[in-house]
XYZ file of C-alpha atoms in Angstrom:
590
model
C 21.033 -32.824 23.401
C 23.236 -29.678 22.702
C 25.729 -29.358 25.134
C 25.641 -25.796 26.091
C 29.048 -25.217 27.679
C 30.826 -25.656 24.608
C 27.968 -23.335 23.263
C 29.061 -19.245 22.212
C 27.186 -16.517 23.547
C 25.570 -15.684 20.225
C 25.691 -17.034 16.764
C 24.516 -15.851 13.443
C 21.772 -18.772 12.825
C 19.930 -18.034 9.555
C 20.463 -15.500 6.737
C 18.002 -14.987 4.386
C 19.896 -13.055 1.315
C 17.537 -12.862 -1.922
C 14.526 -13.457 -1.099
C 12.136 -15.212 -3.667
C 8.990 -13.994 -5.623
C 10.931 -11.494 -7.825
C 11.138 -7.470 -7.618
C 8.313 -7.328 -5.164
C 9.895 -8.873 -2.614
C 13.415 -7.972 -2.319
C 13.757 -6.149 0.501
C 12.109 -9.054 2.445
C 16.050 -10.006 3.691
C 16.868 -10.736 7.520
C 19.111 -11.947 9.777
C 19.059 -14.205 12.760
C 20.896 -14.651 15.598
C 20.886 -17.221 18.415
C 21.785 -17.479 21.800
C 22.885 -21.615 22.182
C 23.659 -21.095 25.429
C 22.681 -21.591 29.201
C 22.962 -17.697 30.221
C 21.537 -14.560 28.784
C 23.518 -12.337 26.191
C 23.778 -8.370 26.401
C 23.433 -7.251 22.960
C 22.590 -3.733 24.250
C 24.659 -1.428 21.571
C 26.224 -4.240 19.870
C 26.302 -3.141 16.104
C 26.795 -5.019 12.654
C 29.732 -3.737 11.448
C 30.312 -5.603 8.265
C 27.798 -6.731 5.368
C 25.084 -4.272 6.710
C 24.339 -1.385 9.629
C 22.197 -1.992 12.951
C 23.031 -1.309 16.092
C 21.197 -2.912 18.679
C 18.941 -0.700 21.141
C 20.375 -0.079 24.982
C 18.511 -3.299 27.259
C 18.681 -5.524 24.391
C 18.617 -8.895 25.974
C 18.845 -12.895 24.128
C 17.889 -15.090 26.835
C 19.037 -18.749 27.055
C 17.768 -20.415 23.391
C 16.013 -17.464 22.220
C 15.948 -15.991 18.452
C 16.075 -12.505 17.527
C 15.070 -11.270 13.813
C 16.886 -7.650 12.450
C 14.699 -7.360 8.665
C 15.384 -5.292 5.689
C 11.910 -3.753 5.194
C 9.804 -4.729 8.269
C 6.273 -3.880 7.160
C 7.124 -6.424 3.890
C 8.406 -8.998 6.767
C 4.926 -9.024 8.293
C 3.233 -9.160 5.526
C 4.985 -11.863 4.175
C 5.272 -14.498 7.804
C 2.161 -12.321 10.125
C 3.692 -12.608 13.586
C 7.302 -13.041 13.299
C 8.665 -13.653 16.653
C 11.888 -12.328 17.313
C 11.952 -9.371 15.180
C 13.203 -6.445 15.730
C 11.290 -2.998 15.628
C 13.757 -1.530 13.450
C 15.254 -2.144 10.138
C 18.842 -2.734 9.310
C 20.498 -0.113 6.423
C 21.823 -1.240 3.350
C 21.503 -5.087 1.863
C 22.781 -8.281 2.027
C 24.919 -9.254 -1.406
C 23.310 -11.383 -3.106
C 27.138 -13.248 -4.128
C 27.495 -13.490 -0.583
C 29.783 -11.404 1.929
C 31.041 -10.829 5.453
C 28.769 -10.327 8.184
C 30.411 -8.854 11.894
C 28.336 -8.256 14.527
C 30.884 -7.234 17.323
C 29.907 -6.196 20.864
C 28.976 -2.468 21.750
C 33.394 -2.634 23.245
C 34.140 -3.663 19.928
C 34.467 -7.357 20.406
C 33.834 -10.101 17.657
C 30.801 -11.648 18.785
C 29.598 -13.238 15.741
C 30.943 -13.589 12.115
C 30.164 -15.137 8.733
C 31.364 -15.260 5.377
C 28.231 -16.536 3.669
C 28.526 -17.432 -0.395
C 26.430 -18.261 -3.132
C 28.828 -20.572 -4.457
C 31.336 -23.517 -4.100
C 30.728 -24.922 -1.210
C 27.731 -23.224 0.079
C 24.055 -24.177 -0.267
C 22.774 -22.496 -4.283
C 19.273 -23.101 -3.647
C 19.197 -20.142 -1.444
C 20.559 -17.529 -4.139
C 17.407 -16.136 -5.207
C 15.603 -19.945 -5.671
C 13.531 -19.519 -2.474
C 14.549 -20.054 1.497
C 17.357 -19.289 3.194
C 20.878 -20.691 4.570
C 20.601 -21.899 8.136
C 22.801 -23.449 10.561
C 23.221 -26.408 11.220
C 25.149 -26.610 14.579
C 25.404 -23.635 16.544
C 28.522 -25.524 18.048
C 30.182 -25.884 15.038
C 32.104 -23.375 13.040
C 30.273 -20.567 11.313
C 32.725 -20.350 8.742
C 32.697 -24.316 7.260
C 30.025 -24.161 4.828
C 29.674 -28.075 5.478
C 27.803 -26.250 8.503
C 24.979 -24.914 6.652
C 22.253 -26.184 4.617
C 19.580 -24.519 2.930
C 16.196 -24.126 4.604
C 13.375 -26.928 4.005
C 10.735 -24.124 4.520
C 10.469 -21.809 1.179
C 10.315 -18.686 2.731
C 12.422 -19.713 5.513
C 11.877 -19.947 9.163
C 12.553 -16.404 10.706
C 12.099 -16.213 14.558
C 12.103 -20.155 14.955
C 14.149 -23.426 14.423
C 13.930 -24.605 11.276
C 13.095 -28.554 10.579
C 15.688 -29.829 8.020
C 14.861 -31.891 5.719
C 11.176 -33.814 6.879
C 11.963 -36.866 3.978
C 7.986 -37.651 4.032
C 7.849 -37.843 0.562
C 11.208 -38.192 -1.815
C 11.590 -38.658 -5.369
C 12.582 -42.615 -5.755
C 13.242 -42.837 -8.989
C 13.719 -40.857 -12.042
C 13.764 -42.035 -15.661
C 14.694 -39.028 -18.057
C 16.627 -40.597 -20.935
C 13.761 -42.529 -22.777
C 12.512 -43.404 -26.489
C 8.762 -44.536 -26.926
C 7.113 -47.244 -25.500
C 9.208 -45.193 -22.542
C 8.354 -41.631 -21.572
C 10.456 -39.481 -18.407
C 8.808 -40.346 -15.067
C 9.099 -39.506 -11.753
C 8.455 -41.929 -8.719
C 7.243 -40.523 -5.734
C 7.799 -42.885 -2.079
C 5.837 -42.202 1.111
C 8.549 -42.788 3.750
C 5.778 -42.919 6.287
C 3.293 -45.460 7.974
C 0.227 -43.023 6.888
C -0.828 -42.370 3.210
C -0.049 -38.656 2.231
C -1.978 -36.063 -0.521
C 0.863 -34.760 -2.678
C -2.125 -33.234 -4.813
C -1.415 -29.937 -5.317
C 2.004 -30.388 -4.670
C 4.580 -28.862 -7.538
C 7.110 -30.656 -9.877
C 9.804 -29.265 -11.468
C 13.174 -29.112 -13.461
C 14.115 -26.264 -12.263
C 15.010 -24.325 -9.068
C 14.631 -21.106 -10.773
C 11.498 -22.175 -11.777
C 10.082 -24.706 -9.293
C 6.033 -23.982 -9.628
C 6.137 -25.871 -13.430
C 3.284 -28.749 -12.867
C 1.024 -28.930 -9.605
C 0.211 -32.429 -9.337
C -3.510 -33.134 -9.702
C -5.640 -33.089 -7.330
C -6.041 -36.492 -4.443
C -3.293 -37.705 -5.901
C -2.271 -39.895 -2.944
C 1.034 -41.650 -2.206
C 0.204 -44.849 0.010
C 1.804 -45.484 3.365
C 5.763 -46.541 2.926
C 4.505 -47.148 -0.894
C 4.584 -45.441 -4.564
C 3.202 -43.305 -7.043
C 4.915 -42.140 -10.598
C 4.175 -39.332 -12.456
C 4.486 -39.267 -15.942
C 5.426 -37.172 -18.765
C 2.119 -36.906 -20.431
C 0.730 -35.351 -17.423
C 3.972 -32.525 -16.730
C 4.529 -32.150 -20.338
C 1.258 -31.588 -22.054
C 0.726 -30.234 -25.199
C -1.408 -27.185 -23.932
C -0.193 -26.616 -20.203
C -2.278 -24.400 -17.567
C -1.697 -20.326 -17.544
C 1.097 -19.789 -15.956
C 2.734 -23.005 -16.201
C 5.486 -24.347 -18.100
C 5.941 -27.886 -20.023
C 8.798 -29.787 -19.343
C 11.131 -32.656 -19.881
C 14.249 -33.867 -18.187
C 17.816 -33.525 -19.963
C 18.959 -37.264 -20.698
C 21.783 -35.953 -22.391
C 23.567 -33.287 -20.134
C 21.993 -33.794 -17.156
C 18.938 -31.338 -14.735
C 17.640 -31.516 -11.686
C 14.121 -32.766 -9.773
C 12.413 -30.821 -7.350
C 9.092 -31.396 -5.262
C 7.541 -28.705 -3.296
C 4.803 -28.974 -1.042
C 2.179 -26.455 -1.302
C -1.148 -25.207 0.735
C -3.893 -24.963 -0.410
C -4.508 -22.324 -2.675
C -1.124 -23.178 -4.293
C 1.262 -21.221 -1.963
C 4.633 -23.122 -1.812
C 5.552 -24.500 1.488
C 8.305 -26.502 2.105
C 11.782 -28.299 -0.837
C 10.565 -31.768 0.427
C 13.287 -33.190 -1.907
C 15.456 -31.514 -5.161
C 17.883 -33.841 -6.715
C 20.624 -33.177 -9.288
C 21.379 -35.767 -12.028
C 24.211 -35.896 -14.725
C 23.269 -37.573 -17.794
C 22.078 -41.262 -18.343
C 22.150 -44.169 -20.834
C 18.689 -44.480 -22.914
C 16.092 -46.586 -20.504
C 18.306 -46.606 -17.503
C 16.814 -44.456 -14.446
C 18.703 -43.100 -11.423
C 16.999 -44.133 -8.057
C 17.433 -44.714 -4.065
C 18.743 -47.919 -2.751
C 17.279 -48.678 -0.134
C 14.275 -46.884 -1.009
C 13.758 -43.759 0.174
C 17.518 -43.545 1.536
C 20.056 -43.925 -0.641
C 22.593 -41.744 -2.945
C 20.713 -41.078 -6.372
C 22.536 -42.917 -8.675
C 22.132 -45.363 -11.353
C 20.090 -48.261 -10.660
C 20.825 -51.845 -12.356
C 17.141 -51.716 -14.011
C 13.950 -49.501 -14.078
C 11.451 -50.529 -11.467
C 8.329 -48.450 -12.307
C 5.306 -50.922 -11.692
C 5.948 -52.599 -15.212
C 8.341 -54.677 -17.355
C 8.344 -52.437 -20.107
C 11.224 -51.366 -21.685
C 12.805 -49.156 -24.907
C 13.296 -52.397 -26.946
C 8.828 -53.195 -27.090
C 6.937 -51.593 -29.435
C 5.773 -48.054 -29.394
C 2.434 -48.362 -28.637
C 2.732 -50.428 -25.174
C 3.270 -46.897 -24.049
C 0.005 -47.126 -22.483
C 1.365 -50.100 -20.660
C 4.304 -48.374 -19.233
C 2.134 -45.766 -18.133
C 0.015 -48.031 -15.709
C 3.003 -48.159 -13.652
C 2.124 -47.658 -9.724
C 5.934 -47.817 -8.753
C 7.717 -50.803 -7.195
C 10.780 -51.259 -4.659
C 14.236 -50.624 -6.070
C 16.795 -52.736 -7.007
C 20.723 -51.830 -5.993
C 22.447 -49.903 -8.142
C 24.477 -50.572 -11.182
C 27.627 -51.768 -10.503
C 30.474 -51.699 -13.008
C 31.068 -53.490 -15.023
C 34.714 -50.908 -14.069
C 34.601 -49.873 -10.727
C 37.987 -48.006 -8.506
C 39.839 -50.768 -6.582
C 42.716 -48.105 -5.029
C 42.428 -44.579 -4.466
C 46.195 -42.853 -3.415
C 45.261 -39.355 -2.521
C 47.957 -38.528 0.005
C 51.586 -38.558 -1.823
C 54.511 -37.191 0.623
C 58.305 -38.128 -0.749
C 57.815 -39.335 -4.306
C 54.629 -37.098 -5.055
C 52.831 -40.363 -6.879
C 48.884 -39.926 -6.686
C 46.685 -42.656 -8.749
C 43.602 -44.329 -8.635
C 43.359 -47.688 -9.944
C 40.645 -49.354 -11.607
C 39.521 -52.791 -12.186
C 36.794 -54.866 -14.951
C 34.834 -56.671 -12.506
C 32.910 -57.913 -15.917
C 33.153 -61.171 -17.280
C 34.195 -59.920 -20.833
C 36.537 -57.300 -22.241
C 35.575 -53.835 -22.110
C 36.901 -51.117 -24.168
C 37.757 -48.065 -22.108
C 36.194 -46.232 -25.395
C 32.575 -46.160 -27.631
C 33.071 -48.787 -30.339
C 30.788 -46.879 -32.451
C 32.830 -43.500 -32.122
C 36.353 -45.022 -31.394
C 37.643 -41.638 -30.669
C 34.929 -40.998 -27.442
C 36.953 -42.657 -24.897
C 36.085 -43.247 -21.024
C 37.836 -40.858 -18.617
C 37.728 -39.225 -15.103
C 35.842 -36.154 -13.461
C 35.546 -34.594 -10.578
C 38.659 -33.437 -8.413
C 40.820 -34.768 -11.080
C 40.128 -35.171 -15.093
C 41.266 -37.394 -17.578
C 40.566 -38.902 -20.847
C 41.631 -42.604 -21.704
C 43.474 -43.103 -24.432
C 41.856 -44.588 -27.963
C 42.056 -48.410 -28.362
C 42.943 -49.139 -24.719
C 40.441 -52.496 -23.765
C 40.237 -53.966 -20.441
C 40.081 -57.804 -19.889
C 37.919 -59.487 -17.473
C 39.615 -58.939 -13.943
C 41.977 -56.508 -16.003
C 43.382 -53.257 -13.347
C 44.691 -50.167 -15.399
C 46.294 -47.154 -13.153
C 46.039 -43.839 -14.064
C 48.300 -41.677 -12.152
C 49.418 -38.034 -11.879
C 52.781 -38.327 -12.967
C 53.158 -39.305 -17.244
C 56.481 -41.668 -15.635
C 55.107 -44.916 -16.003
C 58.508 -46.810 -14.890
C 58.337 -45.218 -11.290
C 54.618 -45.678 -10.939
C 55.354 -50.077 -12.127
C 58.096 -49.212 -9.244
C 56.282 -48.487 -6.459
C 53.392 -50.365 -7.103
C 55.571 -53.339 -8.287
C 52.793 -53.876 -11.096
C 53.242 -56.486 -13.748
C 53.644 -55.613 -17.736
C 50.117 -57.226 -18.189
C 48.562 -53.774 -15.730
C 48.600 -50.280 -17.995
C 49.755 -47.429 -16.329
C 48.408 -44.003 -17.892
C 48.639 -40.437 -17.158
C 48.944 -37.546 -15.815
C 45.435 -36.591 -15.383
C 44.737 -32.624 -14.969
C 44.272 -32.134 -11.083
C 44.958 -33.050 -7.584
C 43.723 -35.009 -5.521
C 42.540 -33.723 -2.036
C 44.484 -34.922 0.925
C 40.599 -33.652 2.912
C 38.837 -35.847 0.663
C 36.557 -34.997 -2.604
C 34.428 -36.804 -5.362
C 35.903 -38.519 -8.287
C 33.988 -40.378 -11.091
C 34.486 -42.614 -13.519
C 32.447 -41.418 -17.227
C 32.184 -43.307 -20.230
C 30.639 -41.324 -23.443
C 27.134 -42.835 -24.776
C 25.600 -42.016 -28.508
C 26.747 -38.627 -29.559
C 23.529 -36.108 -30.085
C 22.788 -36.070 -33.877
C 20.959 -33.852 -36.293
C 18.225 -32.615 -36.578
C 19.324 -31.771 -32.397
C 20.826 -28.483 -31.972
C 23.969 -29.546 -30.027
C 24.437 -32.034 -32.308
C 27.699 -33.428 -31.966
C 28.031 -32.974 -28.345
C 28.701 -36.069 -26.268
C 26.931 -37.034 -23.580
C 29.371 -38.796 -20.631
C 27.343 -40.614 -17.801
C 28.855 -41.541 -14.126
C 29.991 -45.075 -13.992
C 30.962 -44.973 -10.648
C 30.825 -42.018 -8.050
C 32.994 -41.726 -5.059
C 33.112 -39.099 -2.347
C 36.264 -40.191 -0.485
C 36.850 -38.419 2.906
C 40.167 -38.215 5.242
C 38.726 -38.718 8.117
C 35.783 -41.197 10.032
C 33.679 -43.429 8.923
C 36.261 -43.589 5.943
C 39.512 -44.700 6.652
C 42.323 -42.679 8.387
C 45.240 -43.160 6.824
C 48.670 -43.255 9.082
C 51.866 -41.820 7.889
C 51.153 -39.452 4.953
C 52.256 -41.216 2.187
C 52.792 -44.717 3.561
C 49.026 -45.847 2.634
C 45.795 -45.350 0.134
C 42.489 -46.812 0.702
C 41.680 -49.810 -0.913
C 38.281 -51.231 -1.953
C 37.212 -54.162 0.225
C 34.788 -55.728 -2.380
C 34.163 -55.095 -5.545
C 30.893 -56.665 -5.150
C 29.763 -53.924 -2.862
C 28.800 -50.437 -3.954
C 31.802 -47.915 -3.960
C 29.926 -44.929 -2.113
C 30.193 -47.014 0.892
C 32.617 -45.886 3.099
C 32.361 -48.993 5.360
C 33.774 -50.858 1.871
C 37.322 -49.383 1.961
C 40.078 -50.006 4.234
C 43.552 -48.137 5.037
C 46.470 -50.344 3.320
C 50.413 -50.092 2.731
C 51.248 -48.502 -0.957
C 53.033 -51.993 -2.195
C 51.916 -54.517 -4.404
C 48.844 -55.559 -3.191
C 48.320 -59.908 -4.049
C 45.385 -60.259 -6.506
C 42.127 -61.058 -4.488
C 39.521 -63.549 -4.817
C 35.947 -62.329 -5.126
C 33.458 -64.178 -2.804
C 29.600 -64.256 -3.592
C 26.577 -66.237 -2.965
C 25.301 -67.420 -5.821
C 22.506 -69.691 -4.879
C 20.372 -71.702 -2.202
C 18.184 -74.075 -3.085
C 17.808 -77.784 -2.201
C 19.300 -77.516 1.262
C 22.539 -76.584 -0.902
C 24.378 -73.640 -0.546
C 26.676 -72.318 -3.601
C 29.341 -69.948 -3.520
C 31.032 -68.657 -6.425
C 34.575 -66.861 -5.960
C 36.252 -65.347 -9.492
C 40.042 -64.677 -9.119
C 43.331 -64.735 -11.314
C 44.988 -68.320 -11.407
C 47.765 -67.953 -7.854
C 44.905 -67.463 -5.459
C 42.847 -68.600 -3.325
C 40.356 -68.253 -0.431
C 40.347 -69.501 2.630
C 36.570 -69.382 4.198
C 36.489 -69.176 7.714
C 33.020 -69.467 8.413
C 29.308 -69.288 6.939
C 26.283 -68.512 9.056
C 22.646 -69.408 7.765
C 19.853 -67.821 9.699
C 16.321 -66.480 8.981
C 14.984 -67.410 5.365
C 17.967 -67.380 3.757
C 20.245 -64.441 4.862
C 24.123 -65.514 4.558
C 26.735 -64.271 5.913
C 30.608 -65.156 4.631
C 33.578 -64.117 6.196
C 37.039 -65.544 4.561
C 40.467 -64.528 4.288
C 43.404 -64.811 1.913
C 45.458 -68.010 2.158
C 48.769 -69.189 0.999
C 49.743 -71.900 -1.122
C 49.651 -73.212 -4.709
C 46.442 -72.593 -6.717
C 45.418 -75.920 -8.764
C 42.284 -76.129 -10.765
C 40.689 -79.131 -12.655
C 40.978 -79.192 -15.759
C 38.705 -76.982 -18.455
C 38.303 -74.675 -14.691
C 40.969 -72.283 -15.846
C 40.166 -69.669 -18.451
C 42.351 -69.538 -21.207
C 42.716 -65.797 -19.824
C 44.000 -67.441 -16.369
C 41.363 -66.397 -14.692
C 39.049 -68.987 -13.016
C 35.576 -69.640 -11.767
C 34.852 -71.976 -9.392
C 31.790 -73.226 -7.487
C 31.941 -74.742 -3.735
C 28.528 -76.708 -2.751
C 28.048 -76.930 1.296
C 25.557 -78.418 2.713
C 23.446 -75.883 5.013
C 23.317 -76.407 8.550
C 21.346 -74.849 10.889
C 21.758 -70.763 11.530
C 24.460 -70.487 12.362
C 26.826 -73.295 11.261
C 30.676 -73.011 10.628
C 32.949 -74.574 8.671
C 36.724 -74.272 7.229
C 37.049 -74.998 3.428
C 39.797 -74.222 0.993
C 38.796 -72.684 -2.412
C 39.145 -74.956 -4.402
């Protein structure tokens, strides 16, 4: 419930800056403004005095939750929404930038009652620059100047005069597979997050926001209650397309986007229902939602379109592949290098780094083996390129800091000769949080391709670290980075790092559940030789859910023989008997 006495008198709620559908429409701007509070607002001779002109007529009133609409070119505002509560019965002068500007509206004594710097960039919602709908915000509490605080409206057009609904998530695109090779063609999965079946027929898909009308999806195509439906490429990339539409594929190699509009029913677009942005992606590999429907659209560890079909069968089981009806995701790729330690906030010594770890079971070269001199690096609030030849063993950490002084990074982390330290990467990073990513370059484009010779990089891992809540809060700047609980566990999750001291953290012991069959349980744990586990309890309930919790413990690691990897690392397996839910037990690993 809003809590109206922390609520302003009036706030600028929607802005609707370049309109879509072309010339035609371009005076079809507006503002809104909103009274959050519990009292009525005078806006008698208040005037816009920055971005455009209005002054507001003597009597004006904005009661208690009301809306009130000031247009560009009211007769085009009618035509366009038909009753438009709200709006005003005269126009504003001038225009709204479409790069984005200040907007004042100060009180008729010259007070600030209202003010905005809306953009068309950085930080600020794109979609609205001109791609259809507007920016709107989000919490009339909040500030109006964090962009964080705006989104860009779910209805096309907007929602002039009334609330608009956010995103509905009916109907989201599940899955995406764009970088294929025949019996594989693109597809895009389509998953009802409802418990009734929904018509998407008629319904447009897309690869572009500047163009988001491309394919209308055929007629009674129907997406089953909390189920699937995929759409292929035959079907939005046809030989001969309709008048007025355009053919399409996705961009394996350099990335696009996926958008889904809703539509009436002569083909008017309604409502974004979902628009995703990819980067590129390894041949046969699709980016999806885990769980379904919910999750971050990244990478998944295998397609999961309705079939087992994949690039390596032969061409013609196409028509196989295309019978696919959808199916649930699996989680999504993990590894096989993931970031273990993330320093971000550097006081006295000015060290950042982010440390990385193999959580493979075999060595992996930090470059392509094919094309020795495409090497893995870094993007995102800091870049980097590896260095050629550098190969990471199995459990293997490399650091790669801001500073090129590798002695007083090995100082302060305390790090062994066996751990590379490289650097500087280009960049800072934030001490407010940002993303980073990890890239490694796949198959360079070749002829007869016009970018031949450009390299695609796809996102290994993605991680959009924040300073404050749910993600750790670190104490004394400086004194502490985040650490990765499990490297088992995906690395968007900020509920999988922790706040710890910079110092030499022990090696760790990963824990896992590798089986349960027989009444036997199995657990796995993978670790350097030095280190152990201690478990302090398992928990069996249901049909088979497990639960572990375990600690570090001191002592001497000892291993039977032919347990110990001539690497030093080990892997070990622990068979306990299963109780009933609930049972606990102490056991030392091994």
């Amino acid at each position: 419930m809003l809590d109206v006495s922390l609520a302003q008198p009036v706030v600028i709620s929607e802005i609707l800056y370049q309109p879509p559908g072309g010339s035609d429409f371009a005076e079809a701007e507006f503002v809104e403004l909103l009274n959050p509070g519990s009292t009525q607002t005078q806006l008698g001779g208040a005037t816009f005095t920055a971005g455009i002109t209005y002054t507001f007529p003597a009597g004006t009133v904005l009661a208690p939750g009301a809306r009130i609409v000031v247009g560009r070119n009211l007769a085009l505002l009618r035509s366009r929404y038909g009753t438009l509560p709200g709006l005003m019965s005269s126009a504003f002068s001038g225009a709204l930038n479409n790069s984005g500007e200040n907007l004042t509206l100060s009180s008729a004594a010259g007070a600030v009652l209202a003010t905005v710097r809306f953009a068309a960039s950085d930080d600020w919602p794109v979609r609205p620059a001109g791609n259809g709908g507007s920016v709107e915000l989000v919490d009339p509490r909040g500030s109006q100047s964090d962009a964080a605080n705006w989104r860009a409206s779910s209805e096309y057009l907007g929602s002039p005069g009334t609330a608009g609904s956010g995103p509905l998530n009916r109907v989201v695109v599940n899955e995406l597979l764009a970088h294929t090779d025949p019996p594989l063609e693109d597809a895009v999965e389509l998953h009802n997050r409802t418990d009734s079946p929904i018509d998407v027929g008629g319904w447009y898909l897309s690869n572009s926001m500047e163009d988001p009308l491309r394919f209308r999806i055929p007629a009674g195509t129907v997406v089953p209650a909390r189920g699937f439906r995929v759409v292929y490429e035959y079907q939005f990339n046809p030989a001969n397309p309709p008048a007025g539409r355009t053919a399409f594929t996705f961009s394996a190699a350099r990335g696009d986007d996926v958008v889904l509009l809703s539509a009436d029913a002569v083909g008017n677009p309604l409502r974004w229902e979902d628009d995703q942005s990819f980067p590129a992606s390894p041949n046969g590999v699709s980016f999806g939602r885990y769980p379904d429907g919910e999750g971050p659209f990244l990478l998944m560890s295998r397609t999961s379109l309705g079939t087992a079909i994949s690039n390596t069968d032969p061409e013609f089981w196409i028509e196989f592949f295309r019978q696919g009806a959808g199916a649930a995701n699996p989680q999504h790729a993990l590894g096989p290098v993931v970031f273990e330690r993330i320093r971000y906030s550097a006081t006295a010594d000015g060290i950042e780094f982010v440390e990385l770890r193999n959580v493979g079971d075999i060595e992996m070269p930090l470059y392509d083996p094919a094309y020795p001199t495409n090497t893995w690096g870094l993007e995102g609030g800091v870049t980097f390129r590896f260095p050629e030849g550098l190969i990471l063993a199995p459990g293997g950490r490399i650091v790669v800091a801001s500073t090129a002084n590798a002695a007083a990074v090995r100082s302060l982390l305390s790090l062994p000769a066996s751990v590379p330290v490289v650097g500087p990467y280009s960049g800072q990073l934030s001490s407010e949080g940002e993303r980073i990513q990890l890239v490694r370059p796949d198959t360079p484009q070749l002829p007869p391709r016009e970018d031949a010779g450009f390299v695609p990089y796809y996102v290994v891992e993605r991680i959009d670290y924040s300073a404050s809540s749910p993600w750790p809060v670190l104490g004394t700047p400086g004194s502490q980075l985040i650490r990765r609980r499990s490297v088992a566990e995906p690395g968007y999750l900020a509920s999988n790092w922790e706040a710890a001291p910079v110092e030499s953290v022990p090696p760790r012991v990963d824990l896992a559940v590798s089986g349960w069959n027989a009444g036997v349980l199995r657990l796995q744990a993978t670790g350097p030789s030095g280190s152990a586990f201690r478990i302090q309890s398992v928990a069996i309930s249901g049909s088979g859910v497990v639960t572990v919790l375990a600690d570090s413990a001191t002592g001497t690691f000892s291993a039977a023989t032919g347990v110990v990897r001539p690497d030093g690392r080990f892997r070990v397996e622990v068979e306990v008997p299963a109780g009933s839910a609930g049972a606990l037990f102490r056991a030392l690993i091994p």
